[in-house]
Amino acid sequence: HSLIFLWCASIIDPPREEVPAAVKSAFEAKIKIIMITWDYGLTAEAIAKRIGLQQWEHISMIAGEQLTALSDIQLVQILQTPWPIIFSRTSPEDKLRIVNLLRKTHNIVAVTGDGINDAPALKSAHIWVAMGKIGTDVAKDASEIVLLDDSFHTLVYAIKEWRIIF
């Protein structure tokens, strides 16, 4: 009862400088980006703007509660749209469901992750990519590829090179 509120602090984890260029490069290479996050919708939308996801005409924003209410058929229809999709307030089960539906509809799926909650989706994807610097040991152990520089640009470049080789 004798405490006095002095101040409030907030933390921002800004996207890296190279991410907007990597996002643009991914779209030019016809790599569809789906952002799946635990963040709130407004936070996810702000990040999407900063990295250039919202420069396209359409973008789908789906919150966890909306995702849960969608049937698999409805979700597949959304996943098949050509524009970016942002899923906010998702659980590990939601991530896994999205990855599995993408695979069932004959998409090549690469999942990046850095946390323990990403491990099920990483293991279900075709290409499992963990962040080497900030990633947890669980995410790294669940992955085939570990990005030593944690750079989305490195992943986009690797996909482009793989396509040339393939």
PDB file of C-alpha atoms in Angstrom:
ATOM      1  CA  HIS A   1       0.000   0.000   0.000  1.00  0.00           C
ATOM      2  CA  SER A   2       2.954   2.367   0.307  1.00  0.00           C
ATOM      3  CA  LEU A   3       4.354   1.830  -3.195  1.00  0.00           C
ATOM      4  CA  ILE A   4       4.637   4.716  -5.627  1.00  0.00           C
ATOM      5  CA  PHE A   5       4.535   4.159  -9.388  1.00  0.00           C
ATOM      6  CA  LEU A   6       7.602   5.935 -10.820  1.00  0.00           C
ATOM      7  CA  TRP A   7       7.780   5.072 -14.499  1.00  0.00           C
ATOM      8  CA  CYS A   8       6.995   2.624 -17.238  1.00  0.00           C
ATOM      9  CA  ALA A   9       9.408   1.220 -19.807  1.00  0.00           C
ATOM     10  CA  SER A  10       8.791  -0.477 -23.110  1.00  0.00           C
ATOM     11  CA  ILE A  11      11.067  -2.580 -25.244  1.00  0.00           C
ATOM     12  CA  ILE A  12      11.202  -2.608 -29.005  1.00  0.00           C
ATOM     13  CA  ASP A  13      12.982  -5.254 -30.993  1.00  0.00           C
ATOM     14  CA  PRO A  14      13.303  -3.532 -34.363  1.00  0.00           C
ATOM     15  CA  PRO A  15      13.735  -5.574 -37.524  1.00  0.00           C
ATOM     16  CA  ARG A  16      17.242  -5.740 -38.888  1.00  0.00           C
ATOM     17  CA  GLU A  17      18.161  -3.221 -41.570  1.00  0.00           C
ATOM     18  CA  GLU A  18      18.542  -5.853 -44.311  1.00  0.00           C
ATOM     19  CA  VAL A  19      15.074  -7.379 -43.839  1.00  0.00           C
ATOM     20  CA  PRO A  20      13.045  -5.009 -46.095  1.00  0.00           C
ATOM     21  CA  ALA A  21      15.447  -5.676 -49.012  1.00  0.00           C
ATOM     22  CA  ALA A  22      15.278  -9.425 -48.317  1.00  0.00           C
ATOM     23  CA  VAL A  23      11.464  -9.305 -48.274  1.00  0.00           C
ATOM     24  CA  LYS A  24      11.467  -7.490 -51.612  1.00  0.00           C
ATOM     25  CA  SER A  25      13.938 -10.007 -53.016  1.00  0.00           C
ATOM     26  CA  ALA A  26      11.763 -12.884 -51.784  1.00  0.00           C
ATOM     27  CA  PHE A  27       8.700 -11.492 -53.543  1.00  0.00           C
ATOM     28  CA  GLU A  28      10.660 -10.963 -56.750  1.00  0.00           C
ATOM     29  CA  ALA A  29      11.734 -14.619 -56.526  1.00  0.00           C
ATOM     30  CA  LYS A  30       8.079 -15.680 -56.021  1.00  0.00           C
ATOM     31  CA  ILE A  31       8.756 -16.832 -52.468  1.00  0.00           C
ATOM     32  CA  LYS A  32       5.574 -16.378 -50.467  1.00  0.00           C
ATOM     33  CA  ILE A  33       6.078 -15.061 -46.949  1.00  0.00           C
ATOM     34  CA  ILE A  34       3.747 -16.102 -44.173  1.00  0.00           C
ATOM     35  CA  MET A  35       4.428 -14.465 -40.820  1.00  0.00           C
ATOM     36  CA  ILE A  36       3.285 -16.539 -37.843  1.00  0.00           C
ATOM     37  CA  THR A  37       3.790 -14.868 -34.497  1.00  0.00           C
ATOM     38  CA  TRP A  38       2.672 -14.850 -30.892  1.00  0.00           C
ATOM     39  CA  ASP A  39       2.633 -11.034 -30.998  1.00  0.00           C
ATOM     40  CA  TYR A  40      -0.617  -9.113 -30.870  1.00  0.00           C
ATOM     41  CA  GLY A  41      -2.171  -8.154 -34.199  1.00  0.00           C
ATOM     42  CA  LEU A  42      -1.233  -4.467 -33.971  1.00  0.00           C
ATOM     43  CA  THR A  43       2.359  -5.350 -33.164  1.00  0.00           C
ATOM     44  CA  ALA A  44       2.521  -7.852 -36.030  1.00  0.00           C
ATOM     45  CA  GLU A  45       1.013  -5.268 -38.389  1.00  0.00           C
ATOM     46  CA  ALA A  46       3.571  -2.643 -37.336  1.00  0.00           C
ATOM     47  CA  ILE A  47       6.416  -5.096 -37.934  1.00  0.00           C
ATOM     48  CA  ALA A  48       4.934  -6.040 -41.312  1.00  0.00           C
ATOM     49  CA  LYS A  49       4.919  -2.381 -42.325  1.00  0.00           C
ATOM     50  CA  ARG A  50       8.520  -1.901 -41.228  1.00  0.00           C
ATOM     51  CA  ILE A  51       9.781  -4.879 -43.209  1.00  0.00           C
ATOM     52  CA  GLY A  52       7.796  -4.068 -46.345  1.00  0.00           C
ATOM     53  CA  LEU A  53       5.123  -6.764 -46.244  1.00  0.00           C
ATOM     54  CA  GLN A  54       2.339  -4.230 -46.582  1.00  0.00           C
ATOM     55  CA  GLN A  55       3.537  -2.598 -49.779  1.00  0.00           C
ATOM     56  CA  TRP A  56       1.493  -5.084 -51.800  1.00  0.00           C
ATOM     57  CA  GLU A  57      -2.159  -4.452 -52.576  1.00  0.00           C
ATOM     58  CA  HIS A  58      -3.471  -7.270 -50.424  1.00  0.00           C
ATOM     59  CA  ILE A  59      -2.392  -8.761 -47.147  1.00  0.00           C
ATOM     60  CA  SER A  60      -4.321 -11.124 -44.919  1.00  0.00           C
ATOM     61  CA  MET A  61      -4.296 -10.529 -41.166  1.00  0.00           C
ATOM     62  CA  ILE A  62      -5.656 -13.410 -39.090  1.00  0.00           C
ATOM     63  CA  ALA A  63      -5.703 -13.524 -35.294  1.00  0.00           C
ATOM     64  CA  GLY A  64      -5.421 -16.766 -33.338  1.00  0.00           C
ATOM     65  CA  GLU A  65      -9.123 -16.853 -32.462  1.00  0.00           C
ATOM     66  CA  GLN A  66     -10.080 -16.408 -36.114  1.00  0.00           C
ATOM     67  CA  LEU A  67      -7.629 -19.123 -37.137  1.00  0.00           C
ATOM     68  CA  THR A  68      -9.118 -21.569 -34.647  1.00  0.00           C
ATOM     69  CA  ALA A  69     -12.602 -20.899 -36.038  1.00  0.00           C
ATOM     70  CA  LEU A  70     -11.544 -21.640 -39.634  1.00  0.00           C
ATOM     71  CA  SER A  71     -12.058 -25.082 -41.099  1.00  0.00           C
ATOM     72  CA  ASP A  72      -9.105 -26.673 -42.880  1.00  0.00           C
ATOM     73  CA  ILE A  73     -10.791 -26.000 -46.223  1.00  0.00           C
ATOM     74  CA  GLN A  74     -11.241 -22.309 -45.400  1.00  0.00           C
ATOM     75  CA  LEU A  75      -7.651 -22.036 -44.179  1.00  0.00           C
ATOM     76  CA  VAL A  76      -6.299 -23.716 -47.325  1.00  0.00           C
ATOM     77  CA  GLN A  77      -8.194 -21.169 -49.446  1.00  0.00           C
ATOM     78  CA  ILE A  78      -6.516 -18.350 -47.513  1.00  0.00           C
ATOM     79  CA  LEU A  79      -3.097 -20.006 -47.734  1.00  0.00           C
ATOM     80  CA  GLN A  80      -3.433 -20.303 -51.513  1.00  0.00           C
ATOM     81  CA  THR A  81      -3.785 -16.551 -52.033  1.00  0.00           C
ATOM     82  CA  PRO A  82      -0.727 -14.984 -53.686  1.00  0.00           C
ATOM     83  CA  TRP A  83      -0.233 -12.189 -51.161  1.00  0.00           C
ATOM     84  CA  PRO A  84       1.452 -12.237 -47.738  1.00  0.00           C
ATOM     85  CA  ILE A  85      -0.395 -13.563 -44.710  1.00  0.00           C
ATOM     86  CA  ILE A  86       0.149 -12.569 -41.097  1.00  0.00           C
ATOM     87  CA  PHE A  87      -1.071 -14.826 -38.318  1.00  0.00           C
ATOM     88  CA  SER A  88      -0.975 -13.234 -34.855  1.00  0.00           C
ATOM     89  CA  ARG A  89      -1.444 -14.664 -31.354  1.00  0.00           C
ATOM     90  CA  THR A  90      -0.790 -18.188 -32.603  1.00  0.00           C
ATOM     91  CA  SER A  91       0.042 -21.271 -30.599  1.00  0.00           C
ATOM     92  CA  PRO A  92       2.601 -23.959 -31.520  1.00  0.00           C
ATOM     93  CA  GLU A  93      -0.371 -26.106 -32.579  1.00  0.00           C
ATOM     94  CA  ASP A  94      -1.534 -23.333 -34.943  1.00  0.00           C
ATOM     95  CA  LYS A  95       1.918 -23.162 -36.531  1.00  0.00           C
ATOM     96  CA  LEU A  96       1.964 -26.910 -36.971  1.00  0.00           C
ATOM     97  CA  ARG A  97      -1.520 -26.892 -38.528  1.00  0.00           C
ATOM     98  CA  ILE A  98      -0.510 -24.201 -41.040  1.00  0.00           C
ATOM     99  CA  VAL A  99       2.682 -26.040 -42.029  1.00  0.00           C
ATOM    100  CA  ASN A 100       0.869 -29.351 -42.412  1.00  0.00           C
ATOM    101  CA  LEU A 101      -1.858 -27.789 -44.585  1.00  0.00           C
ATOM    102  CA  LEU A 102       0.759 -26.121 -46.773  1.00  0.00           C
ATOM    103  CA  ARG A 103       2.506 -29.467 -47.243  1.00  0.00           C
ATOM    104  CA  LYS A 104      -0.762 -31.256 -48.023  1.00  0.00           C
ATOM    105  CA  THR A 105      -1.445 -28.729 -50.782  1.00  0.00           C
ATOM    106  CA  HIS A 106       1.913 -29.508 -52.439  1.00  0.00           C
ATOM    107  CA  ASN A 107       3.857 -26.457 -51.316  1.00  0.00           C
ATOM    108  CA  ILE A 108       7.553 -26.618 -50.470  1.00  0.00           C
ATOM    109  CA  VAL A 109       7.616 -25.265 -46.929  1.00  0.00           C
ATOM    110  CA  ALA A 110      10.578 -23.695 -45.166  1.00  0.00           C
ATOM    111  CA  VAL A 111      10.059 -22.701 -41.542  1.00  0.00           C
ATOM    112  CA  THR A 112      12.349 -20.444 -39.565  1.00  0.00           C
ATOM    113  CA  GLY A 113      12.269 -20.359 -35.805  1.00  0.00           C
ATOM    114  CA  ASP A 114      14.237 -19.570 -32.721  1.00  0.00           C
ATOM    115  CA  GLY A 115      12.188 -20.899 -29.819  1.00  0.00           C
ATOM    116  CA  ILE A 116      11.119 -24.119 -28.201  1.00  0.00           C
ATOM    117  CA  ASN A 117       7.562 -23.505 -29.409  1.00  0.00           C
ATOM    118  CA  ASP A 118       8.809 -23.537 -33.026  1.00  0.00           C
ATOM    119  CA  ALA A 119      10.184 -27.094 -32.866  1.00  0.00           C
ATOM    120  CA  PRO A 120       6.983 -28.957 -33.945  1.00  0.00           C
ATOM    121  CA  ALA A 121       6.500 -26.709 -37.004  1.00  0.00           C
ATOM    122  CA  LEU A 122      10.212 -26.897 -37.842  1.00  0.00           C
ATOM    123  CA  LYS A 123      10.121 -30.691 -37.815  1.00  0.00           C
ATOM    124  CA  SER A 124       6.994 -30.781 -39.981  1.00  0.00           C
ATOM    125  CA  ALA A 125       8.380 -28.498 -42.720  1.00  0.00           C
ATOM    126  CA  HIS A 126      10.381 -29.619 -45.734  1.00  0.00           C
ATOM    127  CA  ILE A 127      13.236 -27.301 -44.771  1.00  0.00           C
ATOM    128  CA  TRP A 128      13.938 -26.635 -41.108  1.00  0.00           C
ATOM    129  CA  VAL A 129      15.836 -23.405 -40.432  1.00  0.00           C
ATOM    130  CA  ALA A 130      16.880 -22.177 -36.989  1.00  0.00           C
ATOM    131  CA  MET A 131      18.515 -18.964 -35.911  1.00  0.00           C
ATOM    132  CA  GLY A 132      22.086 -19.624 -34.781  1.00  0.00           C
ATOM    133  CA  LYS A 133      22.679 -16.592 -32.568  1.00  0.00           C
ATOM    134  CA  ILE A 134      19.353 -16.094 -30.805  1.00  0.00           C
ATOM    135  CA  GLY A 135      17.880 -19.550 -31.321  1.00  0.00           C
ATOM    136  CA  THR A 136      17.321 -21.972 -28.486  1.00  0.00           C
ATOM    137  CA  ASP A 137      19.143 -25.292 -28.450  1.00  0.00           C
ATOM    138  CA  VAL A 138      15.792 -27.031 -28.997  1.00  0.00           C
ATOM    139  CA  ALA A 139      15.151 -25.055 -32.205  1.00  0.00           C
ATOM    140  CA  LYS A 140      18.712 -25.671 -33.431  1.00  0.00           C
ATOM    141  CA  ASP A 141      18.483 -29.387 -32.682  1.00  0.00           C
ATOM    142  CA  ALA A 142      15.139 -29.586 -34.519  1.00  0.00           C
ATOM    143  CA  SER A 143      16.598 -27.930 -37.632  1.00  0.00           C
ATOM    144  CA  GLU A 144      18.517 -29.049 -40.683  1.00  0.00           C
ATOM    145  CA  ILE A 145      19.918 -25.581 -41.344  1.00  0.00           C
ATOM    146  CA  VAL A 146      21.178 -23.139 -38.730  1.00  0.00           C
ATOM    147  CA  LEU A 147      21.662 -19.567 -39.935  1.00  0.00           C
ATOM    148  CA  LEU A 148      24.842 -18.438 -38.236  1.00  0.00           C
ATOM    149  CA  ASP A 149      24.067 -14.774 -38.932  1.00  0.00           C
ATOM    150  CA  ASP A 150      20.287 -15.038 -38.125  1.00  0.00           C
ATOM    151  CA  SER A 151      19.635 -13.221 -41.402  1.00  0.00           C
ATOM    152  CA  PHE A 152      16.471 -13.630 -43.454  1.00  0.00           C
ATOM    153  CA  HIS A 153      18.497 -12.285 -46.381  1.00  0.00           C
ATOM    154  CA  THR A 154      20.834 -15.291 -46.112  1.00  0.00           C
ATOM    155  CA  LEU A 155      17.863 -17.648 -46.314  1.00  0.00           C
ATOM    156  CA  VAL A 156      16.372 -15.904 -49.376  1.00  0.00           C
ATOM    157  CA  TYR A 157      19.788 -15.950 -51.081  1.00  0.00           C
ATOM    158  CA  ALA A 158      20.212 -19.657 -50.281  1.00  0.00           C
ATOM    159  CA  ILE A 159      16.803 -20.460 -51.786  1.00  0.00           C
ATOM    160  CA  LYS A 160      17.677 -18.560 -54.961  1.00  0.00           C
ATOM    161  CA  GLU A 161      20.989 -20.433 -55.247  1.00  0.00           C
ATOM    162  CA  TRP A 162      19.286 -23.770 -54.587  1.00  0.00           C
ATOM    163  CA  ARG A 163      16.856 -23.057 -57.421  1.00  0.00           C
ATOM    164  CA  ILE A 164      19.773 -22.392 -59.798  1.00  0.00           C
ATOM    165  CA  ILE A 165      21.448 -25.657 -58.794  1.00  0.00           C
ATOM    166  CA  PHE A 166      18.194 -27.615 -58.968  1.00  0.00           C
TER     167      PHE A 166
END
